PDB file of C-alpha atoms in Angstrom:
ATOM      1  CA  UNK P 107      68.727  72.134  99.179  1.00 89.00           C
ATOM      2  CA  UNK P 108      72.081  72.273 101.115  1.00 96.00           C
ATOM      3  CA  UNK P 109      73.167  75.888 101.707  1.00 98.00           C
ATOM      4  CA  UNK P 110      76.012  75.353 103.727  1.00 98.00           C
ATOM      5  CA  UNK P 111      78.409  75.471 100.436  1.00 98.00           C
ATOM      6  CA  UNK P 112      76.979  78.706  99.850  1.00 98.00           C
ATOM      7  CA  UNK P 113      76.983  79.780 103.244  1.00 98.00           C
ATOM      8  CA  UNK P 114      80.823  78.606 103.177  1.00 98.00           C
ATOM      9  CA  UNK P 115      81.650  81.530 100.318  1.00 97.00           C
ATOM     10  CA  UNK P 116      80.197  84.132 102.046  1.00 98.00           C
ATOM     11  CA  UNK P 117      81.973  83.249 105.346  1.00 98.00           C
ATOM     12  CA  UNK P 118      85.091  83.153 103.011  1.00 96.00           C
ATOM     13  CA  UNK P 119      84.211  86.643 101.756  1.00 94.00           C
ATOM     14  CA  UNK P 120      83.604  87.920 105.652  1.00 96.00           C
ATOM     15  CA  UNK P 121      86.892  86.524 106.944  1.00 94.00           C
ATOM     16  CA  UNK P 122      89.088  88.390 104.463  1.00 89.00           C
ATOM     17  CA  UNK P 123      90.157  85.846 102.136  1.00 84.00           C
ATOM     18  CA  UNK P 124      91.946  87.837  99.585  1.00 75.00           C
ATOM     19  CA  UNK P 125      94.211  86.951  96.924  1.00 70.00           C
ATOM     20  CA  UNK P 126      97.503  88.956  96.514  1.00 64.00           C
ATOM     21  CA  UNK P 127      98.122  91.408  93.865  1.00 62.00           C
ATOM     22  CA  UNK P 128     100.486  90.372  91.160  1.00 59.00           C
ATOM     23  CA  UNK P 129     103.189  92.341  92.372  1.00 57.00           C
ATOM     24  CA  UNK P 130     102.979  91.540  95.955  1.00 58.00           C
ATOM     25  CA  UNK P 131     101.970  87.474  95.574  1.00 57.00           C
ATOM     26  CA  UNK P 132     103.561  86.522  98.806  1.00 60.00           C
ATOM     27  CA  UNK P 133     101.664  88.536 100.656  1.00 68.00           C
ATOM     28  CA  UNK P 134      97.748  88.354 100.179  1.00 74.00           C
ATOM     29  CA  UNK P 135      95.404  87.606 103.486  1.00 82.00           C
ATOM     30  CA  UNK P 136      96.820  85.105 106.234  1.00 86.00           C
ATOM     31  CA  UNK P 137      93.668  83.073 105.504  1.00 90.00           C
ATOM     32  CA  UNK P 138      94.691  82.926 101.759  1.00 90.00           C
ATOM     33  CA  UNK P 139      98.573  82.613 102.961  1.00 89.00           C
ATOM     34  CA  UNK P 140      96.862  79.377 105.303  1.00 94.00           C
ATOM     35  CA  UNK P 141      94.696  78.269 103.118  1.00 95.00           C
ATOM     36  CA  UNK P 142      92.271  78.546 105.590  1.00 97.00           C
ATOM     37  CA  UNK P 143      89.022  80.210 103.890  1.00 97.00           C
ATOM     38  CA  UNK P 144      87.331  80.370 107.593  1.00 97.00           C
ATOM     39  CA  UNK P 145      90.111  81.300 109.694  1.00 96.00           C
ATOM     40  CA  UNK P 146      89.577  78.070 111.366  1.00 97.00           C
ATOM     41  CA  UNK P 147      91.265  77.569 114.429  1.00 95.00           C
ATOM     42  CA  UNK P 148      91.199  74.167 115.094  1.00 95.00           C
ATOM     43  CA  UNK P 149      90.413  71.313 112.114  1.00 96.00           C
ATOM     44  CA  UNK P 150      90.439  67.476 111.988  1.00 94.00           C
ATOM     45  CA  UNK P 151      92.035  68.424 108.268  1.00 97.00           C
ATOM     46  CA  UNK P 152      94.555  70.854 109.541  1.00 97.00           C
ATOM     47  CA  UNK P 153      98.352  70.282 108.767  1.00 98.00           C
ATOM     48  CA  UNK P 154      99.109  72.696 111.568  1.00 97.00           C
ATOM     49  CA  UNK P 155      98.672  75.859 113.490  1.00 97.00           C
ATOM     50  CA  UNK P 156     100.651  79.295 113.223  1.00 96.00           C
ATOM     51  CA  UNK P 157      99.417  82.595 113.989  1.00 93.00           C
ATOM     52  CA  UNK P 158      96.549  80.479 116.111  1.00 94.00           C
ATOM     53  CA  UNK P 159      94.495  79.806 113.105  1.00 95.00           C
ATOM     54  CA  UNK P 160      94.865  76.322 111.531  1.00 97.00           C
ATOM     55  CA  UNK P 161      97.082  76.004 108.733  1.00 97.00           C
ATOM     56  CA  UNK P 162      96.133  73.407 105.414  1.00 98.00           C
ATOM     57  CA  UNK P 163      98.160  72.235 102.317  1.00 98.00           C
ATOM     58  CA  UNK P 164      96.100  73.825  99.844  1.00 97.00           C
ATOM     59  CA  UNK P 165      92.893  75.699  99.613  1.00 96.00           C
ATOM     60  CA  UNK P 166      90.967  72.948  98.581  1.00 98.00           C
ATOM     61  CA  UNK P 167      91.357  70.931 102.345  1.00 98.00           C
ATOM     62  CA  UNK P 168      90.622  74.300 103.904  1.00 98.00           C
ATOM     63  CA  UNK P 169      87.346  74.951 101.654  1.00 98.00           C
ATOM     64  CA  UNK P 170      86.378  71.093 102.766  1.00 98.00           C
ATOM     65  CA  UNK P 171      87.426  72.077 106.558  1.00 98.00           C
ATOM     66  CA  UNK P 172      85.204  75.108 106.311  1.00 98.00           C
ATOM     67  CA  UNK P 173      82.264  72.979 104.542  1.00 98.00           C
ATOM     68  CA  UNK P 174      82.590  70.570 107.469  1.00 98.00           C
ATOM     69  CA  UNK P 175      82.738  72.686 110.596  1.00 98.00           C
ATOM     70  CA  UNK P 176      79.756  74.286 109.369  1.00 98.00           C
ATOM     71  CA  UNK P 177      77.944  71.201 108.406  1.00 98.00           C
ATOM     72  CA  UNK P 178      77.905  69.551 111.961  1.00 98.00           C
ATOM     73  CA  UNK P 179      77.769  72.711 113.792  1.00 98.00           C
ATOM     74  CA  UNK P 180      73.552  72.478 111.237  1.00 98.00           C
ATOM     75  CA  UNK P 181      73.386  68.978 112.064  1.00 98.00           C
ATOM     76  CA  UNK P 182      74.049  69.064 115.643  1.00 98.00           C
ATOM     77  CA  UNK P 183      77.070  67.031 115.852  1.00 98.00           C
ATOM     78  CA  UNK P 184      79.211  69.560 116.563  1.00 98.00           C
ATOM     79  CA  UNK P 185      80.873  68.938 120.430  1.00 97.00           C
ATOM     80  CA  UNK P 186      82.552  72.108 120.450  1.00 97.00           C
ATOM     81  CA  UNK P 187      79.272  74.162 119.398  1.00 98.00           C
ATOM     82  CA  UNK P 188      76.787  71.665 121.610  1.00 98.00           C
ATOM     83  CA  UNK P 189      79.242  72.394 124.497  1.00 98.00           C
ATOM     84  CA  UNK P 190      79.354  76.551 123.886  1.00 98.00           C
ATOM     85  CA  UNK P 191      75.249  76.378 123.608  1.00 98.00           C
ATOM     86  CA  UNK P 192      75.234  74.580 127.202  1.00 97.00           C
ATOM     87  CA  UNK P 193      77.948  76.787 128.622  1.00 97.00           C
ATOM     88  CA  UNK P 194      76.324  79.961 127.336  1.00 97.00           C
ATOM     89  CA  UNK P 195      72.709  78.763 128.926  1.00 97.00           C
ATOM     90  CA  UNK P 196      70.758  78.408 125.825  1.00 97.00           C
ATOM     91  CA  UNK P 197      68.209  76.444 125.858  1.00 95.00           C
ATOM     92  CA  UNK P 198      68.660  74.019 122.679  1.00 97.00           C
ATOM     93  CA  UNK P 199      69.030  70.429 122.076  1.00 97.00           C
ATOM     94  CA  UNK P 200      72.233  70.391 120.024  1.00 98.00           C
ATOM     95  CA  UNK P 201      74.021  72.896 117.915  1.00 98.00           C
ATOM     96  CA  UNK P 202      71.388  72.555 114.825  1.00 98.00           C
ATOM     97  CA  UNK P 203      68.538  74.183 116.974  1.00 98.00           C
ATOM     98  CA  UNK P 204      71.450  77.345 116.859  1.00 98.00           C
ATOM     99  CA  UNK P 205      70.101  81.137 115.187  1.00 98.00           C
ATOM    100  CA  UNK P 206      72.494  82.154 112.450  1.00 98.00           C
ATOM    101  CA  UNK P 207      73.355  84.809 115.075  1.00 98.00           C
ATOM    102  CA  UNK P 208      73.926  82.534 118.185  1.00 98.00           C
ATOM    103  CA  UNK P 209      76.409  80.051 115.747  1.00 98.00           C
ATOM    104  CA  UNK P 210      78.101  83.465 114.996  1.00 98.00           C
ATOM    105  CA  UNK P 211      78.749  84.415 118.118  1.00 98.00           C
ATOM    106  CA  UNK P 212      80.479  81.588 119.195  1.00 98.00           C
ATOM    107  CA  UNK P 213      82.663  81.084 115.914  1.00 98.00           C
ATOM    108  CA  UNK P 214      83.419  84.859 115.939  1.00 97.00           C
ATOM    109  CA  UNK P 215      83.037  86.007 119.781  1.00 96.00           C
ATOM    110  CA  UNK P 216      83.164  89.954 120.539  1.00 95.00           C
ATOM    111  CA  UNK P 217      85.520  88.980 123.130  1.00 94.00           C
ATOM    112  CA  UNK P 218      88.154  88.345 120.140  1.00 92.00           C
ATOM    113  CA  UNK P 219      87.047  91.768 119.052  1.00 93.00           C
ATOM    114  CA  UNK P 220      84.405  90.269 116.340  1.00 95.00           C
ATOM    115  CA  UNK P 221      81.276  91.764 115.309  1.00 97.00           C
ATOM    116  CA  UNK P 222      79.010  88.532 115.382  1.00 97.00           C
ATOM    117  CA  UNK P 223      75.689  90.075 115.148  1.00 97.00           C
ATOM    118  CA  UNK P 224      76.806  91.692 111.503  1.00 98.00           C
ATOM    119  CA  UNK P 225      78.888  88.962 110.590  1.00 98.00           C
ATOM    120  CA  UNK P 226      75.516  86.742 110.966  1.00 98.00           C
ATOM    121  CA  UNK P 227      73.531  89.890 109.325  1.00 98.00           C
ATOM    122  CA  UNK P 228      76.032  89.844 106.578  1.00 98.00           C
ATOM    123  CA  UNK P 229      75.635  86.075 105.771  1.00 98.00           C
ATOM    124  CA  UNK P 230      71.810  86.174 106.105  1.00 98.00           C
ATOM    125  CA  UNK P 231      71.665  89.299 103.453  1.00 98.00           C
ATOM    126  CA  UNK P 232      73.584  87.204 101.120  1.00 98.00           C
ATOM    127  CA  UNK P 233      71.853  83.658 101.122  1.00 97.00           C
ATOM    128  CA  UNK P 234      68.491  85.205 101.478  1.00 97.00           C
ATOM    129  CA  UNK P 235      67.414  84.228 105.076  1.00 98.00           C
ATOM    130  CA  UNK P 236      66.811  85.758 108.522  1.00 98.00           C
ATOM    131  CA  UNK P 237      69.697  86.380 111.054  1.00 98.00           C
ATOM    132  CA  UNK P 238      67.848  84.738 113.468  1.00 98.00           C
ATOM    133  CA  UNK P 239      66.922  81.244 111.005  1.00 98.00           C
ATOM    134  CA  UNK P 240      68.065  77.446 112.697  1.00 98.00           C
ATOM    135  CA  UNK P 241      70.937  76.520 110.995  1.00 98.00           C
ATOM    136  CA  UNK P 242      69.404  73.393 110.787  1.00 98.00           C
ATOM    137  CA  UNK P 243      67.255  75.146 107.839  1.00 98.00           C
ATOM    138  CA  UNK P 244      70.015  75.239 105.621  1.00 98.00           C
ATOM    139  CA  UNK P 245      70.541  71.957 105.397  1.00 96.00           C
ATOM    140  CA  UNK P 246      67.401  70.758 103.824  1.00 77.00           C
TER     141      UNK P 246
END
């Protein structure tokens, strides 16, 4: 069963995508405001970028960004997150031999003043795995 949809809402949930209140609709979250559920910064489906986090025309092309970063990052396809894996040292063939936790820390790095380790934690409680389960798992 393919988890990454799942995995997508929770990621959604983690980054802050919030709807405004009634009184306030312009505001809301800049991911809702970008339509960007993952605070994506860079995305082949992107109309844009402001703020440095990719920008889409609705919520739907951001929800199918999101679905797709996180789908090659599990199948290994992913040059960005192959090329982070090889830069950091780790010893993996591609991207889908990533921990929950190592994917995490590149797509949310301390250095931006993340908390990767319980963003990962956070996901894992809430799909039922281990922090430290191949993300190639949850695409069977």
């Amino acid at each position: 069963m393919n988890r990454i949809p799942e995995l997508a809402k929770y990621v959604q949930e983690f980054e802050g995508w919030e709807l405004p209140s009634y009184k306030n609709f312009w505001r809301g979250s800049i991911s809702f405001r970008q339509n960007n559920p993952g605070n994506l910064r860079y995305s082949f489906y992107q109309s844009g970028v402001k703020g440095g986090y990719s920008y889409f025309k609705d919520y739907e092309t951001g929800r199918k960004a999101l679905i797709h970063q996180l789908t090659i990052i599990a199948n290994g396809t992913s040059p960005a997150y192959n090329r982070a894996a090889k830069d950091r040292g780790w010893k993996v063939k591609n991207s889908s031999e990533l921990s929950l936790i190592q994917v995490f820390q590149i797509y949310a790095p301390s250095s931006d003043g993340n908390h990767p380790l319980k963003y990962a934690a956070f996901l894992a409680g809430k799909i039922g795995v281990s922090p430290t389960v191949q993300v190639k798992s949850l695409l069977a």
